[in-house]
PDB file of C-alpha atoms in Angstrom:
ATOM      1  CA  MET A 193      88.466  14.762-177.908  1.00 45.00           C
ATOM      2  CA  GLN A 194      88.095  11.039-177.457  1.00 46.00           C
ATOM      3  CA  VAL A 195      89.851   9.396-174.504  1.00 47.00           C
ATOM      4  CA  LEU A 196      91.711   6.161-175.174  1.00 48.00           C
ATOM      5  CA  GLU A 197      90.888   3.062-173.128  1.00 50.00           C
ATOM      6  CA  ALA A 198      94.001   1.702-171.490  1.00 51.00           C
ATOM      7  CA  LYS A 199      95.305  -1.647-172.762  1.00 60.00           C
ATOM      8  CA  VAL A 200      97.212  -3.639-170.190  1.00 62.00           C
ATOM      9  CA  ARG A 201     100.184  -5.754-171.189  1.00 77.00           C
ATOM     10  CA  PRO A 202     100.999  -8.643-168.801  1.00 89.00           C
ATOM     11  CA  TYR A 203     104.536  -7.355-168.192  1.00 93.00           C
ATOM     12  CA  LEU A 204     103.177  -4.164-166.628  1.00 93.00           C
ATOM     13  CA  THR A 205     101.602  -6.129-163.762  1.00 92.00           C
ATOM     14  CA  THR A 206     104.971  -7.612-162.685  1.00 92.00           C
ATOM     15  CA  HIS A 207     107.261  -6.392-159.917  1.00 91.00           C
ATOM     16  CA  SER A 208     110.056  -5.839-162.419  1.00 94.00           C
ATOM     17  CA  ALA A 209     107.776  -3.409-164.299  1.00 94.00           C
ATOM     18  CA  VAL A 210     107.300  -1.397-161.093  1.00 93.00           C
ATOM     19  CA  ALA A 211     111.108  -0.989-160.816  1.00 93.00           C
ATOM     20  CA  ALA A 212     111.355  -0.260-164.550  1.00 95.00           C
ATOM     21  CA  SER A 213     108.660   2.460-164.257  1.00 94.00           C
ATOM     22  CA  ALA A 214     110.746   4.217-161.599  1.00 94.00           C
ATOM     23  CA  ARG A 215     113.863   4.062-163.804  1.00 95.00           C
ATOM     24  CA  GLU A 216     111.903   5.244-166.827  1.00 96.00           C
ATOM     25  CA  PHE A 217     110.440   8.165-164.882  1.00 97.00           C
ATOM     26  CA  THR A 218     113.926   9.186-163.725  1.00 96.00           C
ATOM     27  CA  ARG A 219     115.153   8.929-167.321  1.00 96.00           C
ATOM     28  CA  LEU A 220     112.294  11.133-168.513  1.00 97.00           C
ATOM     29  CA  ALA A 221     112.998  13.783-165.846  1.00 96.00           C
ATOM     30  CA  GLU A 222     116.689  13.795-166.844  1.00 96.00           C
ATOM     31  CA  PHE A 223     115.768  14.139-170.540  1.00 97.00           C
ATOM     32  CA  VAL A 224     113.600  17.181-169.706  1.00 97.00           C
ATOM     33  CA  ALA A 225     116.299  18.777-167.528  1.00 94.00           C
ATOM     34  CA  ASP A 226     118.960  18.154-170.233  1.00 95.00           C
ATOM     35  CA  GLY A 227     116.655  19.620-172.854  1.00 95.00           C
ATOM     36  CA  ILE A 228     116.159  22.781-170.851  1.00 93.00           C
ATOM     37  CA  VAL A 229     119.900  23.138-170.211  1.00 90.00           C
ATOM     38  CA  ALA A 230     120.494  22.677-173.961  1.00 91.00           C
ATOM     39  CA  LEU A 231     118.380  25.785-174.634  1.00 88.00           C
ATOM     40  CA  HIS A 232     121.304  27.915-173.330  1.00 82.00           C
ATOM     41  CA  LEU A 233     119.050  30.403-171.561  1.00 83.00           C
ATOM     42  CA  GLU A 234     121.033  33.632-171.248  1.00 80.00           C
ATOM     43  CA  ASP A 235     118.796  35.434-168.768  1.00 81.00           C
ATOM     44  CA  PRO A 236     120.008  34.606-165.207  1.00 82.00           C
ATOM     45  CA  ALA A 237     116.365  34.924-164.029  1.00 78.00           C
ATOM     46  CA  CYS A 238     115.637  31.864-166.176  1.00 83.00           C
ATOM     47  CA  ALA A 239     118.135  29.609-164.376  1.00 83.00           C
ATOM     48  CA  VAL A 240     116.654  26.142-163.921  1.00 87.00           C
ATOM     49  CA  LYS A 241     115.557  25.216-160.397  1.00 91.00           C
ATOM     50  CA  VAL A 242     114.940  21.544-159.943  1.00 91.00           C
ATOM     51  CA  ARG A 243     112.944  19.829-157.195  1.00 93.00           C
ATOM     52  CA  ARG A 244     112.816  16.012-157.348  1.00 92.00           C
ATOM     53  CA  SER A 245     111.211  13.289-155.392  1.00 89.00           C
ATOM     54  CA  PRO A 246     110.928   9.605-156.395  1.00 86.00           C
ATOM     55  CA  TYR A 247     107.792  10.119-158.479  1.00 91.00           C
ATOM     56  CA  ARG A 248     107.692  13.835-159.056  1.00 95.00           C
ATOM     57  CA  SER A 249     109.940  16.368-160.708  1.00 96.00           C
ATOM     58  CA  ILE A 250     109.446  20.142-160.797  1.00 96.00           C
ATOM     59  CA  LEU A 251     111.617  22.274-163.059  1.00 95.00           C
ATOM     60  CA  GLN A 252     111.104  26.033-162.628  1.00 94.00           C
ATOM     61  CA  VAL A 253     112.528  28.196-165.431  1.00 93.00           C
ATOM     62  CA  GLY A 254     111.958  31.840-164.647  1.00 90.00           C
ATOM     63  CA  PRO A 255     108.240  32.618-164.894  1.00 92.00           C
ATOM     64  CA  VAL A 256     107.227  29.135-166.057  1.00 94.00           C
ATOM     65  CA  ALA A 257     107.625  25.553-164.870  1.00 95.00           C
ATOM     66  CA  ILE A 258     107.230  21.921-165.913  1.00 96.00           C
ATOM     67  CA  THR A 259     105.951  19.246-163.580  1.00 97.00           C
ATOM     68  CA  LEU A 260     106.239  15.528-164.191  1.00 98.00           C
ATOM     69  CA  THR A 261     104.319  13.169-161.949  1.00 97.00           C
ATOM     70  CA  TRP A 262     104.117   9.360-162.018  1.00 95.00           C
ATOM     71  CA  LEU A 263     100.961   8.122-160.256  1.00 94.00           C
ATOM     72  CA  ARG A 264     100.190   4.491-159.491  1.00 86.00           C
ATOM     73  CA  HIS A 265      97.005   3.285-157.920  1.00 84.00           C
ATOM     74  CA  ARG A 266      98.608   0.049-156.678  1.00 82.00           C
ATOM     75  CA  ALA A 267     102.092  -0.255-155.247  1.00 80.00           C
ATOM     76  CA  ASP A 268     102.700  -3.666-156.855  1.00 83.00           C
ATOM     77  CA  SER A 269     101.740  -2.808-160.481  1.00 88.00           C
ATOM     78  CA  ALA A 270     102.724  -0.251-163.131  1.00 92.00           C
ATOM     79  CA  ALA A 271      99.744  -1.234-165.315  1.00 91.00           C
ATOM     80  CA  ASP A 272      97.363   1.278-163.826  1.00 90.00           C
ATOM     81  CA  GLY A 273      99.917   4.075-163.588  1.00 93.00           C
ATOM     82  CA  GLU A 274      99.590   7.449-165.218  1.00 95.00           C
ATOM     83  CA  LEU A 275     102.214   9.935-166.160  1.00 97.00           C
ATOM     84  CA  LEU A 276     100.990  13.500-165.841  1.00 97.00           C
ATOM     85  CA  VAL A 277     103.038  16.311-167.417  1.00 97.00           C
ATOM     86  CA  ALA A 278     102.166  19.990-167.258  1.00 97.00           C
ATOM     87  CA  VAL A 279     103.610  23.377-168.080  1.00 97.00           C
ATOM     88  CA  TRP A 280     102.677  26.153-165.684  1.00 96.00           C
ATOM     89  CA  ARG A 281     102.723  29.927-165.772  1.00 95.00           C
ATOM     90  CA  GLY A 282     103.909  31.099-162.353  1.00 93.00           C
ATOM     91  CA  ALA A 283     106.154  29.825-159.599  1.00 90.00           C
ATOM     92  CA  ILE A 284     105.917  26.176-158.578  1.00 87.00           C
ATOM     93  CA  ALA A 285     109.435  25.829-157.164  1.00 63.00           C
ATOM     94  CA  GLY A 286     109.865  29.100-155.326  1.00 55.00           C
ATOM     95  CA  PRO A 287     113.144  30.773-154.453  1.00 53.00           C
ATOM     96  CA  GLY A 288     115.046  29.943-151.343  1.00 53.00           C
ATOM     97  CA  ALA A 289     115.076  26.784-149.261  1.00 55.00           C
ATOM     98  CA  HIS A 290     112.762  23.913-150.109  1.00 54.00           C
ATOM     99  CA  GLN A 291     109.433  24.086-148.388  1.00 56.00           C
ATOM    100  CA  PHE A 292     106.942  21.293-147.985  1.00 59.00           C
ATOM    101  CA  GLU A 293     104.128  21.451-150.558  1.00 58.00           C
ATOM    102  CA  ARG A 294     101.458  21.699-147.936  1.00 59.00           C
ATOM    103  CA  ALA A 295     103.132  24.578-146.127  1.00 58.00           C
ATOM    104  CA  ALA A 296     101.162  27.776-146.066  1.00 56.00           C
ATOM    105  CA  THR A 297     102.104  30.309-148.736  1.00 54.00           C
ATOM    106  CA  PRO A 298     101.894  34.060-148.334  1.00 53.00           C
ATOM    107  CA  ALA A 299      98.554  35.512-149.381  1.00 54.00           C
ATOM    108  CA  ALA A 300     100.330  37.907-151.760  1.00 54.00           C
ATOM    109  CA  ALA A 301     101.920  35.055-153.771  1.00 57.00           C
ATOM    110  CA  PRO A 302     100.086  34.571-157.050  1.00 66.00           C
ATOM    111  CA  SER A 303      99.027  31.037-157.812  1.00 83.00           C
ATOM    112  CA  ALA A 304     100.425  29.150-160.766  1.00 90.00           C
ATOM    113  CA  GLU A 305      98.201  28.326-163.738  1.00 94.00           C
ATOM    114  CA  VAL A 306      98.378  25.234-165.960  1.00 96.00           C
ATOM    115  CA  ILE A 307      98.825  26.305-169.587  1.00 96.00           C
ATOM    116  CA  TRP A 308      99.495  22.856-171.133  1.00 96.00           C
ATOM    117  CA  GLU A 309      99.048  19.335-169.849  1.00 96.00           C
ATOM    118  CA  SER A 310      99.132  15.780-171.123  1.00 96.00           C
ATOM    119  CA  GLU A 311      98.518  12.322-169.656  1.00 96.00           C
ATOM    120  CA  TYR A 312     100.195   9.086-170.631  1.00 96.00           C
ATOM    121  CA  ARG A 313      99.894   5.455-169.630  1.00 95.00           C
ATOM    122  CA  PRO A 314     102.748   2.938-169.871  1.00 95.00           C
ATOM    123  CA  ASP A 315     102.923   0.570-172.804  1.00 94.00           C
ATOM    124  CA  ALA A 316     105.627  -2.063-172.606  1.00 94.00           C
ATOM    125  CA  ALA A 317     106.178  -5.760-173.229  1.00 94.00           C
ATOM    126  CA  ASN A 318     109.494  -5.467-171.347  1.00 94.00           C
ATOM    127  CA  GLU A 319     111.734  -2.715-169.982  1.00 93.00           C
ATOM    128  CA  THR A 320     113.550  -2.104-173.255  1.00 95.00           C
ATOM    129  CA  SER A 321     110.279  -1.563-175.154  1.00 95.00           C
ATOM    130  CA  TRP A 322     108.913   1.030-172.697  1.00 96.00           C
ATOM    131  CA  LEU A 323     106.707   3.664-174.362  1.00 96.00           C
ATOM    132  CA  TRP A 324     104.180   6.190-173.125  1.00 96.00           C
ATOM    133  CA  GLN A 325     100.741   5.968-174.664  1.00 95.00           C
ATOM    134  CA  SER A 326      98.828   9.231-174.720  1.00 93.00           C
ATOM    135  CA  CYS A 327      95.379   9.061-173.208  1.00 90.00           C
ATOM    136  CA  VAL A 328      94.012  10.774-176.312  1.00 87.00           C
ATOM    137  CA  ALA A 329      92.635   8.394-178.963  1.00 80.00           C
ATOM    138  CA  ASP A 330      94.656   7.776-182.122  1.00 86.00           C
ATOM    139  CA  ALA A 331      97.852   9.266-180.641  1.00 90.00           C
ATOM    140  CA  PRO A 332     100.940   7.095-181.205  1.00 92.00           C
ATOM    141  CA  ALA A 333     102.882   5.729-178.271  1.00 94.00           C
ATOM    142  CA  VAL A 334     106.087   7.663-177.750  1.00 96.00           C
ATOM    143  CA  SER A 335     109.433   7.244-175.987  1.00 97.00           C
ATOM    144  CA  SER A 336     110.570   9.162-172.940  1.00 97.00           C
ATOM    145  CA  SER A 337     112.857  11.277-175.076  1.00 97.00           C
ATOM    146  CA  GLU A 338     109.884  12.199-177.332  1.00 97.00           C
ATOM    147  CA  VAL A 339     107.758  13.148-174.302  1.00 97.00           C
ATOM    148  CA  ALA A 340     110.706  15.245-173.049  1.00 97.00           C
ATOM    149  CA  GLN A 341     111.060  17.029-176.414  1.00 97.00           C
ATOM    150  CA  ARG A 342     107.360  17.890-176.370  1.00 96.00           C
ATOM    151  CA  CYS A 343     107.681  19.208-172.781  1.00 96.00           C
ATOM    152  CA  VAL A 344     110.661  21.399-173.676  1.00 96.00           C
ATOM    153  CA  ALA A 345     108.852  22.714-176.819  1.00 96.00           C
ATOM    154  CA  GLU A 346     105.837  23.649-174.677  1.00 96.00           C
ATOM    155  CA  LEU A 347     108.184  25.340-172.151  1.00 95.00           C
ATOM    156  CA  VAL A 348     109.748  27.407-174.929  1.00 94.00           C
ATOM    157  CA  HIS A 349     106.297  28.450-176.089  1.00 95.00           C
ATOM    158  CA  ALA A 350     105.347  29.371-172.511  1.00 94.00           C
ATOM    159  CA  LEU A 351     108.524  31.443-172.087  1.00 92.00           C
ATOM    160  CA  ALA A 352     107.689  33.333-175.266  1.00 91.00           C
ATOM    161  CA  GLU A 353     104.123  33.966-174.048  1.00 91.00           C
ATOM    162  CA  ALA A 354     105.488  35.173-170.712  1.00 87.00           C
ATOM    163  CA  GLY A 355     107.518  37.845-172.516  1.00 82.00           C
ATOM    164  CA  GLN A 356     110.836  36.001-172.177  1.00 70.00           C
ATOM    165  CA  PRO A 357     111.687  35.293-175.847  1.00 59.00           C
ATOM    166  CA  ASN A 358     115.025  37.109-175.465  1.00 50.00           C
ATOM    167  CA  SER A 359     116.114  34.625-172.805  1.00 54.00           C
ATOM    168  CA  LEU A 360     116.716  32.075-175.522  1.00 53.00           C
ATOM    169  CA  VAL A 361     120.065  32.221-177.289  1.00 46.00           C
ATOM    170  CA  SER A 362     119.580  32.128-181.063  1.00 43.00           C
TER     171      SER A 362
END
């Protein structure tokens, strides 16, 4: 698999692009959450649990989860940012009250395992043209709604692999 070299558009180095990246990340997280809700999961154990912070979203759906993370190396530029999306087998957002990520977990708790992941870089000449460019060569740049659709499709696949195919309403 060949990794794509990032191309930087001048807009992405502006302060307005930094604000736009935060809005686009929020939009992406909402698309993913809406896509999961639209699945009409009938098993109460597969109720969606959402944990959000400004640049991270965790959506736990029964035995699987999706994480979305927007990483920037510089606070004043979106050009070097990376969007990391992953589907996990296991609990990321555990039951009960929110706990800090660095808090100790019980030794008996099984760790989560990444079963699908993808990385994207921003590609935009302005806010309205915002796309996510896969870090894999020859992959087309896609919109936030297309990234969300892929995430939800991978979640459905993970639910089926986890033995939860009956949780989906036909």
